mmCIF file of C-alpha atoms in Angstrom:
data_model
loop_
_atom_site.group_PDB
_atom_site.id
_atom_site.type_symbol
_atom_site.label_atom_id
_atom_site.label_comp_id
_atom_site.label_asym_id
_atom_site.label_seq_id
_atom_site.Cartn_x
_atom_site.Cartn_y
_atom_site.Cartn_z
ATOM 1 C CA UNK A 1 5.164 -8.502 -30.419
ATOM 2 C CA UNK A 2 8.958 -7.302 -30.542
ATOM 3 C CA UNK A 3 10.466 -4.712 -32.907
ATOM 4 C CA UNK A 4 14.528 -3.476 -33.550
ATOM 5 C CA UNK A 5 14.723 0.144 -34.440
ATOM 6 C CA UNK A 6 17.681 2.024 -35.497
ATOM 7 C CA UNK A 7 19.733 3.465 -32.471
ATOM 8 C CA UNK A 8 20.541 7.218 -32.076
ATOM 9 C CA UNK A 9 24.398 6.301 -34.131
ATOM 10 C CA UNK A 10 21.870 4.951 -37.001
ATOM 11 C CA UNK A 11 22.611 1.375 -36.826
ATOM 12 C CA UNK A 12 20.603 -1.154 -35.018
ATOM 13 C CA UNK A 13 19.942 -0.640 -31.971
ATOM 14 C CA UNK A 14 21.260 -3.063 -29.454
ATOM 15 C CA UNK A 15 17.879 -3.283 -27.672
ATOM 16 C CA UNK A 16 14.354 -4.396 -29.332
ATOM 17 C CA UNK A 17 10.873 -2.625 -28.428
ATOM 18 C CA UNK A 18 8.517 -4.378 -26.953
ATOM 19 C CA UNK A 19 5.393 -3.210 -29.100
ATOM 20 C CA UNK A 20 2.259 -3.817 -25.729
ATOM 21 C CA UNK A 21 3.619 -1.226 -24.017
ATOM 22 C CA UNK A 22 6.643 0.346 -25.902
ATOM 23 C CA UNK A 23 9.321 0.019 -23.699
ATOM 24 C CA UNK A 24 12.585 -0.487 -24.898
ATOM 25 C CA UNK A 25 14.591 -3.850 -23.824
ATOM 26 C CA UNK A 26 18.356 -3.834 -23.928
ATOM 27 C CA UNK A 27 20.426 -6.827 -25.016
ATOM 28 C CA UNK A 28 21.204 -7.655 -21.283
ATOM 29 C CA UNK A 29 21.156 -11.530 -20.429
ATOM 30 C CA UNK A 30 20.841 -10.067 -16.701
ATOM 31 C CA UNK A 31 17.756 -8.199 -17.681
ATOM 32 C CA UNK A 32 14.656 -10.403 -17.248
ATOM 33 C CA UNK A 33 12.408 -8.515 -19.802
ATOM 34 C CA UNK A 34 15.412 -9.746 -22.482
ATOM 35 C CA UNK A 35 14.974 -13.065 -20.824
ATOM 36 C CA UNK A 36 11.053 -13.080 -21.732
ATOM 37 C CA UNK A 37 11.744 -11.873 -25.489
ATOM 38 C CA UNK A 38 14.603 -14.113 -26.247
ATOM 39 C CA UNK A 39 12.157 -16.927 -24.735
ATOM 40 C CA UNK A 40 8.727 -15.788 -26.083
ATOM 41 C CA UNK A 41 10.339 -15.128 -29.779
ATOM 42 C CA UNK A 42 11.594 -18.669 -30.041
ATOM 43 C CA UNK A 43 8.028 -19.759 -28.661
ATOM 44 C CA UNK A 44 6.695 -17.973 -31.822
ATOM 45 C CA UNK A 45 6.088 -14.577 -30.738
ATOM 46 C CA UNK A 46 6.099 -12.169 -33.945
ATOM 47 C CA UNK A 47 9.480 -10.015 -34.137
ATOM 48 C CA UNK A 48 9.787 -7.058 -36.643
ATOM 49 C CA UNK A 49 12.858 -5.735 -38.410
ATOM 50 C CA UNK A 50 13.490 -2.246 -38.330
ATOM 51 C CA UNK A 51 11.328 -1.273 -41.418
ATOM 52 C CA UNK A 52 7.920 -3.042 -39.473
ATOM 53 C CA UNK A 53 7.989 -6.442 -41.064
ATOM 54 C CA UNK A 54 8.041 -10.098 -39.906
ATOM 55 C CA UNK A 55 11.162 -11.071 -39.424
ATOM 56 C CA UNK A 56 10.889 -14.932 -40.576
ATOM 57 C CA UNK A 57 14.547 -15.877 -39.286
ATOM 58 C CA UNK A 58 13.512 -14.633 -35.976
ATOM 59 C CA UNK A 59 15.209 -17.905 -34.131
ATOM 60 C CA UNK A 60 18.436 -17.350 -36.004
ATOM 61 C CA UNK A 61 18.574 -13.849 -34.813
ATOM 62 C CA UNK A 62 17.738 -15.185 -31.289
ATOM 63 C CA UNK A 63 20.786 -17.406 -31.870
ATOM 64 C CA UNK A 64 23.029 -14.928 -32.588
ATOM 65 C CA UNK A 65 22.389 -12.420 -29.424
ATOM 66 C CA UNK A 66 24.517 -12.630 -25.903
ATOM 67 C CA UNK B 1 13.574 -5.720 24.746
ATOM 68 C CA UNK B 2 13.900 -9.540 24.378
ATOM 69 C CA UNK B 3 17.607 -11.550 23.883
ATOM 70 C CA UNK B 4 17.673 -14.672 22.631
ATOM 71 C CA UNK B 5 21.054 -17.142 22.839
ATOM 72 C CA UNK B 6 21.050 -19.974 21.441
ATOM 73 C CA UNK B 7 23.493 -22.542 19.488
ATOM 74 C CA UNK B 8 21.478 -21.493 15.858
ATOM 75 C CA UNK B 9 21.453 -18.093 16.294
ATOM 76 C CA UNK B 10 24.394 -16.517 18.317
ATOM 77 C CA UNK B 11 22.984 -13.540 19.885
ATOM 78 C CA UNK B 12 19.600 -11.967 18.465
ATOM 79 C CA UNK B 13 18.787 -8.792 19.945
ATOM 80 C CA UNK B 14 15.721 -7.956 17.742
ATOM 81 C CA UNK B 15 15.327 -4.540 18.337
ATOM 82 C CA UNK B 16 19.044 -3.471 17.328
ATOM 83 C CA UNK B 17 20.293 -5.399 14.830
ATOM 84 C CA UNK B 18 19.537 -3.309 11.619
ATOM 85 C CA UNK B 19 19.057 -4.735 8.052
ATOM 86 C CA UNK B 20 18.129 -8.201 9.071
ATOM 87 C CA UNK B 21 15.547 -8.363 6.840
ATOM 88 C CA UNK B 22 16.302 -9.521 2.757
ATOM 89 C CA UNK B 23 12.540 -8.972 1.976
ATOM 90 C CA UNK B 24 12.305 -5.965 0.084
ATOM 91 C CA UNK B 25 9.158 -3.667 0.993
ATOM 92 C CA UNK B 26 8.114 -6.080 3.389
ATOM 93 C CA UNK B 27 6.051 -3.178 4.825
ATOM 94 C CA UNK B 28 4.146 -2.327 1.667
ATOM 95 C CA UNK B 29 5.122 1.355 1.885
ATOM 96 C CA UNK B 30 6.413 1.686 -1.211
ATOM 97 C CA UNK B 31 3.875 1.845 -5.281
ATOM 98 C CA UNK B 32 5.788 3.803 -6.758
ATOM 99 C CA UNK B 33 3.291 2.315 -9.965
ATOM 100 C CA UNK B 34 0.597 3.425 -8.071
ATOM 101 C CA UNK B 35 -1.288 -0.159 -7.959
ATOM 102 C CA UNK B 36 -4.763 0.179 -7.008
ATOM 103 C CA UNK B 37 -6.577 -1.730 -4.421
ATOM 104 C CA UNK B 38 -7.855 -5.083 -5.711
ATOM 105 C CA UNK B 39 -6.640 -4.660 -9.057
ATOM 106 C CA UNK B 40 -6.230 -8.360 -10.819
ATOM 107 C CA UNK B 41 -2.686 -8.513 -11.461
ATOM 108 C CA UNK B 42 -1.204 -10.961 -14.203
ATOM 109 C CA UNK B 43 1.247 -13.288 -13.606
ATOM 110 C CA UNK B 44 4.669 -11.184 -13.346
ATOM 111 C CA UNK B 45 2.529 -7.654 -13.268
ATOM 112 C CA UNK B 46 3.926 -5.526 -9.852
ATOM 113 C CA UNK B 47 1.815 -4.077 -7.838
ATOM 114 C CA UNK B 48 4.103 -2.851 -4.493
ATOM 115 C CA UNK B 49 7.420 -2.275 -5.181
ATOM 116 C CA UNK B 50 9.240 -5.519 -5.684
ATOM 117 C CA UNK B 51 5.823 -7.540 -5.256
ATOM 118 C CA UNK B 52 4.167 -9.131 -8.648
ATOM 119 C CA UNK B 53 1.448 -11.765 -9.480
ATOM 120 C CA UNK B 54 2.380 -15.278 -8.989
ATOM 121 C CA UNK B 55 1.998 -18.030 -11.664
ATOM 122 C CA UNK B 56 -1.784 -17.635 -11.628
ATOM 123 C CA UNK B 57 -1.743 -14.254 -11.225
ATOM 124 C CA UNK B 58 -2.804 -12.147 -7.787
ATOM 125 C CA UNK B 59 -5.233 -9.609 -7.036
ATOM 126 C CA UNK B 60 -4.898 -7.470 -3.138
ATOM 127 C CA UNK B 61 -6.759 -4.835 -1.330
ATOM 128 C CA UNK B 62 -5.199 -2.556 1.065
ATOM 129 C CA UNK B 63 -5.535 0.494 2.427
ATOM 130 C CA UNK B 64 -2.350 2.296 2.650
ATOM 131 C CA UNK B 65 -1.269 3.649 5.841
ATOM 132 C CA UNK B 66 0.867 7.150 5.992
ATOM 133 C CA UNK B 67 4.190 7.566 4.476
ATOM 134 C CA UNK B 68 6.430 5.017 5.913
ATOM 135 C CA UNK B 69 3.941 3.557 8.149
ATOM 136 C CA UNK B 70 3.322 -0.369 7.351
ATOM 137 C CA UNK B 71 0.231 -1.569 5.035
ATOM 138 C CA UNK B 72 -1.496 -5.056 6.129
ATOM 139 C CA UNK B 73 -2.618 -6.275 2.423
ATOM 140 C CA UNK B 74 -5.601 -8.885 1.676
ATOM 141 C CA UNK B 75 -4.361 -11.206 -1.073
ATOM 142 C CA UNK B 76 -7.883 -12.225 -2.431
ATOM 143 C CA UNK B 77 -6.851 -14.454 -5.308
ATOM 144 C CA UNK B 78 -3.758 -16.476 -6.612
ATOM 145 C CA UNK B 79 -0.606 -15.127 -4.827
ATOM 146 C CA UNK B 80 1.917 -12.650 -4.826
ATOM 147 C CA UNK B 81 6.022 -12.862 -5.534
ATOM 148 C CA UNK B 82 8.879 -11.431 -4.021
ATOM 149 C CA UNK B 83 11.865 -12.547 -5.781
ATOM 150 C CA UNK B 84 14.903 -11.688 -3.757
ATOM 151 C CA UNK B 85 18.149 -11.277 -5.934
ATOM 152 C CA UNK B 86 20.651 -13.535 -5.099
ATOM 153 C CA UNK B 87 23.254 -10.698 -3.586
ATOM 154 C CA UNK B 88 21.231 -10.368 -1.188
ATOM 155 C CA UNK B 89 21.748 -13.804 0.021
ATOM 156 C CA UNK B 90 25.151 -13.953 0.284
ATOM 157 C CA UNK B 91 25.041 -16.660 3.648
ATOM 158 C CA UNK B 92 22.927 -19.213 2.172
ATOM 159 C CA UNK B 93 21.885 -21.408 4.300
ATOM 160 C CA UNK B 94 18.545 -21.961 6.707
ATOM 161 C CA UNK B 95 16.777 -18.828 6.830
ATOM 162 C CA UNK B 96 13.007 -18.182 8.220
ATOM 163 C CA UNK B 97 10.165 -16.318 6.726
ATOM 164 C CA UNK B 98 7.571 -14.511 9.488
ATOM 165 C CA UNK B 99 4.744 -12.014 8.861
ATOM 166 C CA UNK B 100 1.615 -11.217 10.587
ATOM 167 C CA UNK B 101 -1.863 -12.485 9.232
ATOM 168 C CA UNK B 102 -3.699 -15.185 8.029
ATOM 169 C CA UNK B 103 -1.994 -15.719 4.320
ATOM 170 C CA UNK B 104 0.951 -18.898 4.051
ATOM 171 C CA UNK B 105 3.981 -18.026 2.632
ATOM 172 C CA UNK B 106 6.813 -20.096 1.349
ATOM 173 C CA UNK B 107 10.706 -20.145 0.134
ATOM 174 C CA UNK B 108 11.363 -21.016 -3.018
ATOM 175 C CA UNK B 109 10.089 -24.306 -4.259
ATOM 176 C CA UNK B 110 9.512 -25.332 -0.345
ATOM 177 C CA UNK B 111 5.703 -25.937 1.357
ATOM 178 C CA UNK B 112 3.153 -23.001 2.027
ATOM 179 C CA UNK B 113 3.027 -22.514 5.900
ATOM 180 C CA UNK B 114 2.358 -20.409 8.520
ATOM 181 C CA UNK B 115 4.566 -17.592 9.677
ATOM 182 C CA UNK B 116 8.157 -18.373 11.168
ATOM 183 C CA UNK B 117 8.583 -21.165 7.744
ATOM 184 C CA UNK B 118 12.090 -22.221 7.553
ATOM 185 C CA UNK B 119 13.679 -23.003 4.109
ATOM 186 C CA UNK B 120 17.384 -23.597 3.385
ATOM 187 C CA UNK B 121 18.511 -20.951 0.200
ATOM 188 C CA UNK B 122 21.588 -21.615 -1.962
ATOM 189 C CA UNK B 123 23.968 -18.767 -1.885
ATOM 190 C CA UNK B 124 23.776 -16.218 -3.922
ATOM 191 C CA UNK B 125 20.378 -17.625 -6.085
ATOM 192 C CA UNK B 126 17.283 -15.276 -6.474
ATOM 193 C CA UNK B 127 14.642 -17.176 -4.600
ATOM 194 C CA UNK B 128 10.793 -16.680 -4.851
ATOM 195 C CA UNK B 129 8.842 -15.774 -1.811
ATOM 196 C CA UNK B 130 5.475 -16.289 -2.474
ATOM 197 C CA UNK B 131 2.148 -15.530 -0.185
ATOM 198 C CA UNK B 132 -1.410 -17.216 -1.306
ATOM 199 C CA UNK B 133 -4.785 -15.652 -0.168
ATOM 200 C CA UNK B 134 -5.341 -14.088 3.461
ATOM 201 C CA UNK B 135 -3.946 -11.083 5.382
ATOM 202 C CA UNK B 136 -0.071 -9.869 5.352
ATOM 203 C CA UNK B 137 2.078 -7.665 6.757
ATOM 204 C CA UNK B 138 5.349 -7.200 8.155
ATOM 205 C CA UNK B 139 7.457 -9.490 5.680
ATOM 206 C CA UNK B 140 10.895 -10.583 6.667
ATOM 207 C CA UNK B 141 12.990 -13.206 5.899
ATOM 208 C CA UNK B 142 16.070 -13.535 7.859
ATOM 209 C CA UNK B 143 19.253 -15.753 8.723
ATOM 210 C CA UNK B 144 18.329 -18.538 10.910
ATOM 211 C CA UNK B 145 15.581 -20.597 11.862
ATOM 212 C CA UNK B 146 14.147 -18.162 14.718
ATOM 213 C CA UNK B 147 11.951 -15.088 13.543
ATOM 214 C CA UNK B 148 12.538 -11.526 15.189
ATOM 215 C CA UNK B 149 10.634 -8.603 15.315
ATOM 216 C CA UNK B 150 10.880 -6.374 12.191
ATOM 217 C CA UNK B 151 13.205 -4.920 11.070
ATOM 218 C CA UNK B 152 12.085 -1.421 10.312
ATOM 219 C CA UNK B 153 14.470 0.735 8.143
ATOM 220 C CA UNK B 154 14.242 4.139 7.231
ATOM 221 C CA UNK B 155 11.639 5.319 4.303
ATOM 222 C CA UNK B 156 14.390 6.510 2.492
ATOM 223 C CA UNK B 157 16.346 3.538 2.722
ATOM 224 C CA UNK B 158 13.384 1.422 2.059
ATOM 225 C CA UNK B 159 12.748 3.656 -1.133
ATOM 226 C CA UNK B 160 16.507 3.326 -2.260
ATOM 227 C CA UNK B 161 16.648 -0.279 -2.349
ATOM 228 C CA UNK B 162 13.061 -0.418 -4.415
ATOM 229 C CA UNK B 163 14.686 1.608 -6.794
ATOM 230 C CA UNK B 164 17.371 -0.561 -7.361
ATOM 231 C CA UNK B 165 14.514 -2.899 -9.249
ATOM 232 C CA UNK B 166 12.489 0.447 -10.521
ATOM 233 C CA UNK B 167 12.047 4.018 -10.546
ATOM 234 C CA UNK B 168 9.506 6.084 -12.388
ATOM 235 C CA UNK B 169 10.183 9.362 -13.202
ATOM 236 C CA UNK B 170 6.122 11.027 -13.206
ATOM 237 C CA UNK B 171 5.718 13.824 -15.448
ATOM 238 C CA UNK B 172 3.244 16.041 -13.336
ATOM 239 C CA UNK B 173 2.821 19.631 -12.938
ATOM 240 C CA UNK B 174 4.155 20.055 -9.334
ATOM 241 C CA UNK B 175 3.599 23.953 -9.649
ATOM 242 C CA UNK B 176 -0.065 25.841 -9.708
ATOM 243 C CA UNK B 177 1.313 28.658 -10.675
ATOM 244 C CA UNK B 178 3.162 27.098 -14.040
ATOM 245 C CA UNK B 179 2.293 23.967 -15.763
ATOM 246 C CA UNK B 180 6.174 23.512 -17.293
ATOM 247 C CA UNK B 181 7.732 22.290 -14.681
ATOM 248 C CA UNK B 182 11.396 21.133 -16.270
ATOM 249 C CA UNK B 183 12.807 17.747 -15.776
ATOM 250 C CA UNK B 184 15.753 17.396 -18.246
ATOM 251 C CA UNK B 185 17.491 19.015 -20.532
ATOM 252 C CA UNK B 186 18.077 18.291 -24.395
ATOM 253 C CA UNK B 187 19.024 19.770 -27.845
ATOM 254 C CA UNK B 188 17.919 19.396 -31.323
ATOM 255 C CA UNK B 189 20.788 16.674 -33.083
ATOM 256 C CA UNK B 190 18.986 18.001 -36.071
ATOM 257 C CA UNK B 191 15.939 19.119 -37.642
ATOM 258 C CA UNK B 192 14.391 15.995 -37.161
ATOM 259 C CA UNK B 193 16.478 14.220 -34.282
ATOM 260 C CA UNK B 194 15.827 15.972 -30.279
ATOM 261 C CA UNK B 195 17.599 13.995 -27.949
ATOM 262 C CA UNK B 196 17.466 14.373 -23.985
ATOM 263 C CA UNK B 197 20.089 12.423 -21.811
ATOM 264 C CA UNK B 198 18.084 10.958 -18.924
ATOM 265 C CA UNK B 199 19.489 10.207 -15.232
ATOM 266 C CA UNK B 200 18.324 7.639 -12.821
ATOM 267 C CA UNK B 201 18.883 5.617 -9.766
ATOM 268 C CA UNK B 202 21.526 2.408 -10.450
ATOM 269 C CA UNK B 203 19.552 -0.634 -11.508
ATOM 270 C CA UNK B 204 20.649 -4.015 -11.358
ATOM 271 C CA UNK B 205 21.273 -4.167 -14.647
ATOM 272 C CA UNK B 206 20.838 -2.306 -17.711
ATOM 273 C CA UNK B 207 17.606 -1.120 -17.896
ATOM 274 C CA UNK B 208 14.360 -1.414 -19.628
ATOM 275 C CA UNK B 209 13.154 1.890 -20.159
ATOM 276 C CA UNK B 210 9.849 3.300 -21.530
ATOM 277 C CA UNK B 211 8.090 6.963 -21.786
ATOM 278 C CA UNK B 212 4.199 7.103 -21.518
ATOM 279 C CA UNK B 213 1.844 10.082 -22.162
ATOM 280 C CA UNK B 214 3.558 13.208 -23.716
ATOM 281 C CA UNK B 215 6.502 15.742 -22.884
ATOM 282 C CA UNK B 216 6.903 19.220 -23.996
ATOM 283 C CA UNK B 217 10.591 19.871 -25.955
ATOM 284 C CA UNK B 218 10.595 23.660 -25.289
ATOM 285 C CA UNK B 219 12.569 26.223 -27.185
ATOM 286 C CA UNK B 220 12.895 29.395 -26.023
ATOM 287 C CA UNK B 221 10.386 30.906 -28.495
ATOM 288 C CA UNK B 222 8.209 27.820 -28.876
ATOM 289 C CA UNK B 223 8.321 24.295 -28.630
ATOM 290 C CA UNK B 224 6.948 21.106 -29.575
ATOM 291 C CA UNK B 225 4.934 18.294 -27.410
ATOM 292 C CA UNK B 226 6.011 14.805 -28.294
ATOM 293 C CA UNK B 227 4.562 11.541 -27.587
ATOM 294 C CA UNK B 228 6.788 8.712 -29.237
ATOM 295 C CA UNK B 229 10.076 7.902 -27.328
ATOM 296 C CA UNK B 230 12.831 5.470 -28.343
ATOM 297 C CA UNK B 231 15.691 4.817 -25.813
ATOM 298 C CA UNK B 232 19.556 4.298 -27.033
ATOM 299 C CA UNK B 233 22.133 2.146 -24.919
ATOM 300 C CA UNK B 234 20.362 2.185 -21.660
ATOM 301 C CA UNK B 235 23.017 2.344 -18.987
ATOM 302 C CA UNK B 236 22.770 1.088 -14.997
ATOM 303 C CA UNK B 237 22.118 5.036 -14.524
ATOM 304 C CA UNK B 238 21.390 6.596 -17.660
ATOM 305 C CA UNK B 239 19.725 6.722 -20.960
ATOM 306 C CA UNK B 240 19.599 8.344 -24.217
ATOM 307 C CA UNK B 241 16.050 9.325 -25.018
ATOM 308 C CA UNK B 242 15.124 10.480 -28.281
ATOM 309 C CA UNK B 243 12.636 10.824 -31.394
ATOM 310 C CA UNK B 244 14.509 11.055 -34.576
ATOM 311 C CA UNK B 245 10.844 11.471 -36.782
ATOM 312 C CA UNK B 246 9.939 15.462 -35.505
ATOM 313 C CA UNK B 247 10.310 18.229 -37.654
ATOM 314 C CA UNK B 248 10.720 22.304 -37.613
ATOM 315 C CA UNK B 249 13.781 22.140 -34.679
ATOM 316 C CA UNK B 250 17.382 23.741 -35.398
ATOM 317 C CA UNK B 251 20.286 21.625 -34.892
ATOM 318 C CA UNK B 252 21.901 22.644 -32.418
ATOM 319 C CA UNK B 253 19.427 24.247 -30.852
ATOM 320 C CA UNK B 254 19.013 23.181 -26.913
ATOM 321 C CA UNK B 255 16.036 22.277 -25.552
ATOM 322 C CA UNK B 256 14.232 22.192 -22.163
ATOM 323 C CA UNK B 257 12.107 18.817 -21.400
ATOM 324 C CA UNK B 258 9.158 19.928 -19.320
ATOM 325 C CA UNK B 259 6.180 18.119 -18.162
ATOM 326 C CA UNK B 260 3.048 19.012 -19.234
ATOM 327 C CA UNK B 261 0.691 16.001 -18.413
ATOM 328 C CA UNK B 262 -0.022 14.672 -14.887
ATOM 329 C CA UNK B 263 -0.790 10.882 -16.276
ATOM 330 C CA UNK B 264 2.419 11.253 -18.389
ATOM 331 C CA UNK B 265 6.034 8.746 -16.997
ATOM 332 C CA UNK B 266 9.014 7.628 -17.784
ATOM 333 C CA UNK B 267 10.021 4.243 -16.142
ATOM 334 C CA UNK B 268 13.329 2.530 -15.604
ATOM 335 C CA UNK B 269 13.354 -1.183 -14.548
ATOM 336 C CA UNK B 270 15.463 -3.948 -13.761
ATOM 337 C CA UNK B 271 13.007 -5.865 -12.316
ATOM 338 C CA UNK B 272 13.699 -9.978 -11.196
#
């Protein structure tokens, strides 16, 4: 499971947490742990907003990151 | 000290020409994660710097020599993974894997086979090497189609390029006489915001970063000990850490980050 939180400016942070083992991921396409959430997320793993809840547009979001 | 000439090679001189060798820890002298002997590791878990579980998974028992000093490892089940980033092949071309023991290695998608295996590497591609069950030691994978002896580099060196891939930062009281031993420095963005800007070695790429255990945010009349981390606009060599849900600080107010748990880390990767 995969959740945004709100950066240190108070907008979104341009990274996601990945909830097993709380590290945070930045939006890197060179990073491979962004590589396995971009990929498990559209394979149906769960992905939180901000706030804690299922994020039901999760493979639109997907679409829209580098 | 053997010379070999040939038409494939040019001139090999095995014992002087340095940095030969694009295999990572080929030695197993470097856990910095501290994997423990025979320890089932899932597929893409590390155990040795720059060495994970294959596809099935791998599981290894060793007994590491002194610092520096090269580790033979038993693979016992599935296989490990070295995946070697692609600017570190910058010939392409035929190059040979060699090791000493009784596992089979292969490149990339290529045949498991004994030591001296040839495969032929695209420039510039991260390719898999990958070892099933048996004894190894002494990885190397070189330019050519002849093996050499190994190339040993310095511990240092060897411990630089790991941490190119990850570094972990271990929170441990390195001082009997006082358990806060300081490893960063901070300051209250406000009541309920401490921040700490965190340092590291330059990854590949920006890093994945995560805090385990607890720290200590010391004032200089008190303090609090935290335990939840979130990481802002991780860098190729630094980090934001910071936990914007505490309580009682003054803004402003600068803090000292001390370690105050010896199972306690903060890890930066940029793993393949």
């Amino acid at each position: 499971m995969y959740k945004q939180y709100i950066g240190a400016d108070g907008t979104l942070a341009k990274a996601v947490q990945r909830l097993s083992d709380n590290v945070c991921i930045p939006f890197a396409p060179d990073n491979t742990d962004y590589a396995n959430f971009k990929k498990e997320v559209l394979a149906g793993a769960e992905l939180q907003d901000a706030d804690g809840n299922v994020m039901t547009d999760a493979s639109a979001f997907i679409a829209t990151l580098p | 000290m053997p010379v070999i000439i040939d038409g494939t090679n040019g001139v090999s001189t095995p014992n002087t020409f340095a940095f030969k060798n694009r295999i990572i820890d080929g030695g197993f002298t470097i856990n910095q994660r501290g994997y423990t002997s025979g320890t089932s590791l899932s597929s893409g878990s590390y155990g040795h710097d720059r060495w994970k579980g294959g596809a099935s998974g791998g599981t290894y028992t060793f007994t590491q020599g002194s610092t520096g000093v090269n580790t033979t490892i038993t693979i016992t089940a599935g296989s490990i993974i070295q995946v070697i980033e692609g600017a570190n092949l910058p010939e392409g071309g035929t190059y040979v894997l060699s090791w000493t023991g009784t596992a089979q290695g292969k490149i990339g998608s290529g045949s498991f086979g004994a030591s001296g295996i040839t495969g032929t590497i695209t420039a510039g591609t991260n390719t898999n090497i990958e070892f099933n069950t048996g004894t190894c030691g002494n990885v190397q994978l070189e330019v050519g189609s002849t093996a050499t002896s190994f190339d040993y580099r310095p511990y240092g060196t060897e411990f630089d390029l790991c941490r190119r891939y990850f570094e972990i930062l271990r929170l441990a009281n390195n001082n009997t006489s006082n358990q806060y031993v300081a490893v960063g420095t901070g300051m209250a963005w406000s009541a309920t915001d401490v921040r700490v800007t965190l340092g590291y070695y330059p990854k590949r790429t920006l890093t994945t970063c995560a805090m385990s255990g607890s720290i200590r945010f010391q004032t200089s009349g008190g303090g609090q000990t935290l335990t939840s981390f979130l990481f802002d606009a991780p860098g190729l060599n630094n980090v934001l850490m910071y936990n914007a849900s505490t309580s009682g600080f003054t803004t402003g107010q600068a803090l000292q980050l001390t370690a105050e748990n010896t199972s306690s880390f903060i890890s930066f990767s940029a793993e393949l």
